[in-house]
Tab-separated table of C-alpha atoms in Angstrom:
chain	number	residue	atom	x	y	z
E	1	UNK	CA	14.640	17.786	-24.874
E	2	UNK	CA	11.470	15.732	-23.912
E	3	UNK	CA	11.983	12.519	-22.173
E	4	UNK	CA	9.884	9.431	-22.891
E	5	UNK	CA	9.087	6.574	-20.608
E	6	UNK	CA	6.930	3.445	-20.442
E	7	UNK	CA	5.258	4.713	-17.153
E	8	UNK	CA	5.149	8.002	-15.386
E	9	UNK	CA	4.149	7.899	-11.557
E	10	UNK	CA	2.696	10.940	-10.212
E	11	UNK	CA	3.303	10.863	-6.170
E	12	UNK	CA	6.133	9.476	-4.493
E	13	UNK	CA	4.260	8.321	-1.445
E	14	UNK	CA	4.551	4.414	-0.266
E	15	UNK	CA	2.095	3.366	-3.013
E	16	UNK	CA	3.989	5.277	-5.716
E	17	UNK	CA	7.137	3.932	-4.689
E	18	UNK	CA	5.609	0.453	-4.698
E	19	UNK	CA	4.607	1.030	-8.418
E	20	UNK	CA	8.426	2.204	-9.230
E	21	UNK	CA	9.658	-1.164	-7.649
E	22	UNK	CA	7.399	-3.278	-9.889
E	23	UNK	CA	8.054	-1.320	-12.894
E	24	UNK	CA	12.009	-1.609	-12.025
E	25	UNK	CA	11.651	-5.164	-11.649
E	26	UNK	CA	9.679	-5.742	-14.892
E	27	UNK	CA	12.289	-3.737	-17.005
E	28	UNK	CA	9.846	-0.710	-17.684
E	29	UNK	CA	11.283	2.574	-18.008
E	30	UNK	CA	9.736	4.792	-15.539
E	31	UNK	CA	9.825	8.095	-13.767
E	32	UNK	CA	8.239	9.346	-10.216
E	33	UNK	CA	7.206	12.934	-10.122
E	34	UNK	CA	6.538	14.465	-6.713
E	35	UNK	CA	5.638	17.839	-5.845
E	36	UNK	CA	7.135	17.933	-2.289
E	37	UNK	CA	9.369	15.720	-0.167
E	38	UNK	CA	9.747	12.040	-0.546
E	39	UNK	CA	6.475	10.595	1.014
E	40	UNK	CA	5.046	14.079	1.320
E	41	UNK	CA	1.934	13.218	3.168
E	42	UNK	CA	3.796	11.264	5.723
E	43	UNK	CA	6.160	14.152	6.336
E	44	UNK	CA	3.420	16.476	7.090
E	45	UNK	CA	1.671	14.020	9.491
E	46	UNK	CA	1.580	15.021	13.115
E	47	UNK	CA	5.294	14.773	14.611
E	48	UNK	CA	4.101	12.059	17.166
E	49	UNK	CA	1.567	10.225	14.946
E	50	UNK	CA	1.441	6.355	15.591
E	51	UNK	CA	0.243	4.312	12.829
E	52	UNK	CA	-2.725	1.920	13.086
E	53	UNK	CA	-0.917	-0.665	11.044
E	54	UNK	CA	1.869	-2.831	12.244
E	55	UNK	CA	5.298	-2.408	10.655
E	56	UNK	CA	5.073	-5.324	8.462
E	57	UNK	CA	1.921	-4.226	6.894
E	58	UNK	CA	3.601	-0.913	5.775
E	59	UNK	CA	6.358	-2.935	4.001
E	60	UNK	CA	6.923	-2.493	0.290
E	61	UNK	CA	9.131	-4.365	-2.168
E	62	UNK	CA	9.433	-7.335	0.378
E	63	UNK	CA	12.035	-5.060	2.307
E	64	UNK	CA	11.485	-5.820	5.912
E	65	UNK	CA	10.127	-2.620	8.283
E	66	UNK	CA	12.110	-3.178	11.590
E	67	UNK	CA	11.128	-1.282	14.477
E	68	UNK	CA	11.043	-1.677	18.179
E	69	UNK	CA	7.309	-1.518	18.757
E	70	UNK	CA	4.903	-3.304	16.690
E	71	UNK	CA	3.181	0.035	15.581
E	72	UNK	CA	5.743	2.615	13.979
E	73	UNK	CA	5.543	6.121	14.238
E	74	UNK	CA	6.040	8.909	11.775
E	75	UNK	CA	9.633	9.317	12.162
E	76	UNK	CA	10.189	5.474	11.844
E	77	UNK	CA	8.000	5.251	8.757
E	78	UNK	CA	10.091	8.127	6.814
E	79	UNK	CA	13.125	6.340	7.856
E	80	UNK	CA	12.010	3.288	6.399
E	81	UNK	CA	10.741	4.606	2.799
E	82	UNK	CA	13.997	6.906	2.692
E	83	UNK	CA	15.970	3.800	3.069
E	84	UNK	CA	13.712	1.931	0.229
E	85	UNK	CA	14.839	4.869	-1.924
E	86	UNK	CA	18.504	4.357	-1.116
E	87	UNK	CA	17.980	0.517	-1.794
E	88	UNK	CA	16.226	0.900	-5.114
E	89	UNK	CA	17.657	4.138	-6.210
E	90	UNK	CA	14.387	5.321	-7.990
E	91	UNK	CA	14.317	7.672	-11.061
E	92	UNK	CA	12.835	10.364	-8.918
E	93	UNK	CA	12.059	14.067	-9.240
E	94	UNK	CA	11.227	15.674	-6.102
E	95	UNK	CA	9.830	19.181	-5.791
E	96	UNK	CA	8.251	19.151	-9.166
E	97	UNK	CA	4.621	19.614	-9.829
E	98	UNK	CA	2.694	18.044	-12.598
E	99	UNK	CA	0.520	20.750	-14.443
E	100	UNK	CA	-1.218	18.926	-16.977
E	101	UNK	CA	-1.516	15.480	-18.563
E	102	UNK	CA	-2.901	15.356	-22.257
E	103	UNK	CA	-3.115	12.652	-24.763
E	104	UNK	CA	-1.125	13.156	-28.059
E	105	UNK	CA	-1.598	12.030	-31.489
E	106	UNK	CA	0.304	8.767	-30.641
E	107	UNK	CA	-2.121	7.913	-28.131
E	108	UNK	CA	0.363	8.513	-25.578
E	109	UNK	CA	0.467	10.973	-22.692
E	110	UNK	CA	2.247	14.411	-22.564
E	111	UNK	CA	3.271	15.534	-19.157
E	112	UNK	CA	3.757	19.066	-18.427
E	113	UNK	CA	5.495	19.798	-15.092
E	114	UNK	CA	6.660	23.446	-13.749
E	115	UNK	CA	10.147	22.267	-14.647
E	116	UNK	CA	10.084	19.969	-17.894
E	117	UNK	CA	7.901	18.114	-20.380
E	118	UNK	CA	7.646	14.448	-20.545
E	119	UNK	CA	5.896	11.739	-22.447
E	120	UNK	CA	4.794	8.209	-21.405
E	121	UNK	CA	2.803	5.198	-22.750
E	122	UNK	CA	1.224	5.023	-19.363
E	123	UNK	CA	0.616	7.101	-16.139
E	124	UNK	CA	-0.342	6.362	-12.651
E	125	UNK	CA	-1.882	8.793	-10.208
E	126	UNK	CA	-0.788	8.036	-6.788
E	127	UNK	CA	-1.603	11.359	-5.416
E	128	UNK	CA	-3.310	10.438	-2.305
E	129	UNK	CA	-5.721	12.952	-0.550
E	130	UNK	CA	-4.008	14.884	2.115
E	131	UNK	CA	-3.551	18.400	0.068
E	132	UNK	CA	-7.102	19.515	0.190
E	133	UNK	CA	-8.862	20.086	3.372
E	134	UNK	CA	-12.621	19.391	3.672
E	135	UNK	CA	-13.757	23.054	4.445
E	136	UNK	CA	-16.718	23.767	6.964
E	137	UNK	CA	-17.718	26.817	5.037
E	138	UNK	CA	-18.757	28.913	7.779
E	139	UNK	CA	-17.846	32.686	8.567
E	140	UNK	CA	-14.285	33.174	10.189
E	141	UNK	CA	-12.946	29.971	8.715
E	142	UNK	CA	-10.332	31.996	6.927
E	143	UNK	CA	-8.788	33.833	10.325
E	144	UNK	CA	-5.211	33.186	11.041
E	145	UNK	CA	-6.338	31.054	14.115
E	146	UNK	CA	-7.809	28.444	12.295
E	147	UNK	CA	-5.789	25.329	11.168
E	148	UNK	CA	-6.651	22.421	8.985
E	149	UNK	CA	-3.312	20.640	9.508
E	150	UNK	CA	-1.888	19.818	13.126
E	151	UNK	CA	1.755	19.289	13.566
E	152	UNK	CA	2.317	19.235	17.396
E	153	UNK	CA	0.941	20.492	20.661
E	154	UNK	CA	3.357	23.074	21.715
E	155	UNK	CA	2.047	26.066	19.903
E	156	UNK	CA	-1.105	25.581	21.779
E	157	UNK	CA	-0.087	25.261	25.181
E	158	UNK	CA	-2.091	27.323	27.667
E	159	UNK	CA	-4.432	28.300	25.088
E	160	UNK	CA	-8.141	27.784	24.657
E	161	UNK	CA	-8.268	25.295	21.988
E	162	UNK	CA	-11.289	24.149	20.022
E	163	UNK	CA	-10.941	20.930	18.094
E	164	UNK	CA	-13.412	19.907	15.408
E	165	UNK	CA	-13.847	16.432	14.186
E	166	UNK	CA	-14.317	12.886	15.830
E	167	UNK	CA	-11.421	10.951	13.928
E	168	UNK	CA	-8.091	9.795	14.954
E	169	UNK	CA	-6.323	12.983	14.152
E	170	UNK	CA	-8.821	15.136	16.159
E	171	UNK	CA	-8.583	12.734	19.148
E	172	UNK	CA	-4.703	12.764	18.951
E	173	UNK	CA	-4.546	16.453	18.656
E	174	UNK	CA	-7.085	17.117	21.501
E	175	UNK	CA	-5.310	14.384	23.993
E	176	UNK	CA	-1.754	15.812	23.132
E	177	UNK	CA	-3.023	19.681	23.375
E	178	UNK	CA	-4.537	18.852	26.798
E	179	UNK	CA	-1.402	17.189	28.007
E	180	UNK	CA	0.828	20.309	27.116
E	181	UNK	CA	-1.568	22.571	29.195
E	182	UNK	CA	-4.132	23.865	26.733
E	183	UNK	CA	-7.865	24.115	27.599
E	184	UNK	CA	-9.485	21.825	25.092
E	185	UNK	CA	-13.057	21.652	23.803
E	186	UNK	CA	-14.236	19.101	21.202
E	187	UNK	CA	-17.004	19.903	18.553
E	188	UNK	CA	-18.520	16.613	17.084
E	189	UNK	CA	-20.970	16.689	14.594
E	190	UNK	CA	-22.098	13.037	15.422
E	191	UNK	CA	-23.311	11.074	18.349
E	192	UNK	CA	-19.832	9.619	19.055
E	193	UNK	CA	-16.151	9.048	17.849
E	194	UNK	CA	-15.454	7.207	14.682
E	195	UNK	CA	-15.727	3.539	14.640
E	196	UNK	CA	-12.218	3.526	13.214
E	197	UNK	CA	-10.765	5.130	16.361
E	198	UNK	CA	-7.498	3.521	17.299
E	199	UNK	CA	-8.417	0.999	20.021
E	200	UNK	CA	-5.761	2.041	22.413
E	201	UNK	CA	-6.995	5.775	22.426
E	202	UNK	CA	-10.518	5.240	22.625
E	203	UNK	CA	-10.408	4.869	26.551
E	204	UNK	CA	-8.136	7.520	27.161
E	205	UNK	CA	-10.336	10.258	25.380
E	206	UNK	CA	-13.602	8.934	26.852
E	207	UNK	CA	-12.318	8.909	30.209
E	208	UNK	CA	-10.783	12.496	29.951
E	209	UNK	CA	-14.216	13.649	28.639
E	210	UNK	CA	-15.743	11.652	31.457
E	211	UNK	CA	-13.756	13.371	34.276
E	212	UNK	CA	-14.061	16.961	32.676
E	213	UNK	CA	-10.447	17.336	31.564
E	214	UNK	CA	-11.641	17.808	27.991
E	215	UNK	CA	-15.111	19.359	27.098
E	216	UNK	CA	-16.816	17.536	24.117
E	217	UNK	CA	-20.014	18.759	22.651
E	218	UNK	CA	-21.732	16.150	20.419
E	219	UNK	CA	-24.206	16.296	17.835
E	220	UNK	CA	-23.081	19.830	17.535
E	221	UNK	CA	-21.694	22.229	14.825
E	222	UNK	CA	-19.790	25.461	14.765
E	223	UNK	CA	-21.808	28.250	13.327
E	224	UNK	CA	-19.091	31.112	13.054
E	225	UNK	CA	-15.511	31.713	14.258
E	226	UNK	CA	-14.815	35.117	15.593
E	227	UNK	CA	-11.492	36.691	16.929
E	228	UNK	CA	-11.865	35.746	20.520
E	229	UNK	CA	-14.659	33.273	20.404
E	230	UNK	CA	-16.664	30.476	18.343
E	231	UNK	CA	-20.462	30.049	18.279
E	232	UNK	CA	-21.420	26.636	18.550
E	233	UNK	CA	-24.956	25.126	18.072
E	234	UNK	CA	-25.796	22.154	20.308
E	235	UNK	CA	-28.938	20.151	20.680
E	236	UNK	CA	-30.155	22.198	23.332
E	237	UNK	CA	-28.593	25.782	22.899
E	238	UNK	CA	-26.204	28.016	21.100
E	239	UNK	CA	-23.116	28.745	22.988
E	240	UNK	CA	-20.107	31.185	22.739
E	241	UNK	CA	-17.063	29.790	23.591
E	242	UNK	CA	-13.889	31.622	24.380
E	243	UNK	CA	-11.199	30.643	21.939
E	244	UNK	CA	-7.756	31.333	20.948
E	245	UNK	CA	-7.085	28.555	18.219
E	246	UNK	CA	-9.421	26.401	15.957
E	247	UNK	CA	-8.121	23.079	14.901
E	248	UNK	CA	-10.553	22.114	12.249
E	249	UNK	CA	-9.487	18.420	11.540
E	250	UNK	CA	-12.416	17.600	9.436
E	251	UNK	CA	-10.519	15.418	6.865
E	252	UNK	CA	-9.303	15.779	3.516
E	253	UNK	CA	-10.070	14.788	0.046
E	254	UNK	CA	-8.317	13.974	-3.450
E	255	UNK	CA	-8.087	16.734	-6.120
E	256	UNK	CA	-11.094	15.998	-8.020
E	257	UNK	CA	-10.863	18.832	-10.331
E	258	UNK	CA	-7.496	17.453	-11.382
E	259	UNK	CA	-9.032	14.147	-11.861
E	260	UNK	CA	-12.110	15.332	-14.146
E	261	UNK	CA	-9.584	17.588	-15.889
E	262	UNK	CA	-7.672	14.518	-17.226
E	263	UNK	CA	-10.963	12.758	-18.350
E	264	UNK	CA	-11.620	10.490	-15.369
E	265	UNK	CA	-15.354	10.189	-14.639
E	266	UNK	CA	-16.672	10.265	-11.127
E	267	UNK	CA	-19.669	9.000	-9.511
E	268	UNK	CA	-22.799	11.234	-9.580
E	269	UNK	CA	-23.176	11.332	-5.853
E	270	UNK	CA	-21.482	12.946	-2.775
E	271	UNK	CA	-18.814	10.129	-2.734
E	272	UNK	CA	-17.292	11.283	-6.008
E	273	UNK	CA	-15.806	7.536	-6.688
E	274	UNK	CA	-13.462	7.689	-9.797
E	275	UNK	CA	-14.174	5.155	-12.429
E	276	UNK	CA	-11.755	2.365	-12.578
E	277	UNK	CA	-11.195	-1.355	-13.198
E	278	UNK	CA	-10.650	-2.949	-9.795
E	279	UNK	CA	-8.458	-5.874	-11.510
E	280	UNK	CA	-6.203	-3.444	-13.576
E	281	UNK	CA	-6.780	-0.104	-11.843
E	282	UNK	CA	-6.979	1.428	-14.988
E	283	UNK	CA	-9.445	4.267	-15.222
E	284	UNK	CA	-12.027	5.149	-18.165
E	285	UNK	CA	-9.249	6.986	-19.909
E	286	UNK	CA	-6.965	4.280	-21.744
E	287	UNK	CA	-3.566	4.018	-20.022
E	288	UNK	CA	-4.180	6.057	-17.052
E	289	UNK	CA	-4.271	4.086	-13.764
E	290	UNK	CA	-5.055	5.001	-10.127
E	291	UNK	CA	-3.318	3.677	-6.949
E	292	UNK	CA	-3.648	4.028	-3.314
E	293	UNK	CA	-6.294	6.124	-1.365
E	294	UNK	CA	-7.122	8.177	-4.473
E	295	UNK	CA	-9.344	5.440	-5.641
E	296	UNK	CA	-11.965	5.889	-2.775
E	297	UNK	CA	-13.059	9.205	-3.543
E	298	UNK	CA	-14.550	10.850	-0.563
E	299	UNK	CA	-14.311	7.598	1.288
E	300	UNK	CA	-10.518	8.355	2.339
E	301	UNK	CA	-10.662	5.650	4.988
E	302	UNK	CA	-11.153	2.510	2.647
E	303	UNK	CA	-7.838	2.362	1.270
E	304	UNK	CA	-4.363	2.785	3.070
E	305	UNK	CA	-1.207	1.497	2.786
E	306	UNK	CA	-1.587	-2.096	3.845
E	307	UNK	CA	-4.441	-2.755	1.462
E	308	UNK	CA	-3.295	-0.794	-1.430
E	309	UNK	CA	0.133	-2.070	-1.883
E	310	UNK	CA	-1.290	-4.571	-4.115
E	311	UNK	CA	-2.221	-1.826	-6.683
E	312	UNK	CA	1.177	-1.675	-7.950
E	313	UNK	CA	1.364	-5.409	-9.117
E	314	UNK	CA	-2.059	-5.074	-10.590
E	315	UNK	CA	-0.971	-2.164	-12.788
E	316	UNK	CA	2.347	-3.313	-13.882
E	317	UNK	CA	0.704	-6.750	-14.794
E	318	UNK	CA	-1.904	-4.818	-16.948
E	319	UNK	CA	0.790	-2.777	-18.764
E	320	UNK	CA	2.811	-5.991	-19.478
E	321	UNK	CA	-0.270	-7.862	-20.582
E	322	UNK	CA	-1.035	-4.931	-23.044
E	323	UNK	CA	2.558	-4.886	-24.275
E	324	UNK	CA	2.326	-8.696	-24.742
E	325	UNK	CA	-0.869	-8.251	-26.543
E	326	UNK	CA	0.760	-5.947	-29.290
C-alpha cells in the first residue's frame, strides 16, 4: 500500500536529520529515505578525519555535542548523530534508494524506491555530493590501483603512492601515508594548496615538502596512469614516476543528472548551480526543496553542516506558510 506524507526527505545526513527534527516539531508527517547507512557520507570519510568545525557548530536540534577536544573526529560525529536518532526516533528507512520522483495529477509527488512507493506533498533533497568523484578523464584511470576515496593509510604502507589534489583530504592522506611508511608524491594542478586547508595541517605538509620527506609537483598534471608508473607533466618537463597506488582525491559533485531529471534547472556554466529560492530553499519545481551542500553545485565547499543547518527551519517554515495560505 502506498504511504502518503506531508514531507519526504531524501538523505539521512546531518541536514536531512535536521529537516526531520523541524518536521516532527511542527507535526508534519514525514519520512527520511537513505540509500546507505545513517549519515552515510560521514561513515565513508577517512577513519581519522578531524572536522574543521568545532563541536557546537555540528549540533542539530539544540542537542549538545559533547566531546573532549574542540574539533571532533569522524567517530565522535557518528556517535553524536546515532544518539540524535535515538533521541528523536525518526521515521527512517535505511538502505533504500530513491529511483524516481514525479508529480501526479494531484500536484503531489510520487516517490519510487527500490523497495516501495510513496506519495508526499513536499520533498526535500538533502543528498550531499560525496557519491560521484570528479574524474581526471585520463588513460589508466580505471586501473585497480586508482582510488577516488581514501579510508586509512595502512594498505599503502611501504608503497609508492601518488596523491592527486591540494585539498584537505589530499593533504591528510599524504601525511598519513608518509607516516605509515609510504613513499609519497603529490601532484597538484595549481600553484599551492587550497586556501581552506586546515590551519593546523598547513605547516606540517609544507615542512614535510621542504625537507624532502614528501615530494610535491605544483602546476602539474597526470597525463596517464600505467601499471607500474604514472606520467606527469610539470612546468619544465614530463616525468615517469614509479608508482603502486594513485589516490585521486580530486573532489566530488552532486548527482546533476538526477536533479535535472526531476526538473530542477541548473546554471548554464561550469558551476551547475541549482535554481532555488534562498529564503525558502524551494527549487523551480513547486514543493521540491534543497538542503545542505547540494545547493552549491560544483562549489561543494561553500555549504557545510554548520552553515546549512538553518535550511531545515527555512524549509519547514515555507511548507507551513503554504498550508496556512490554503
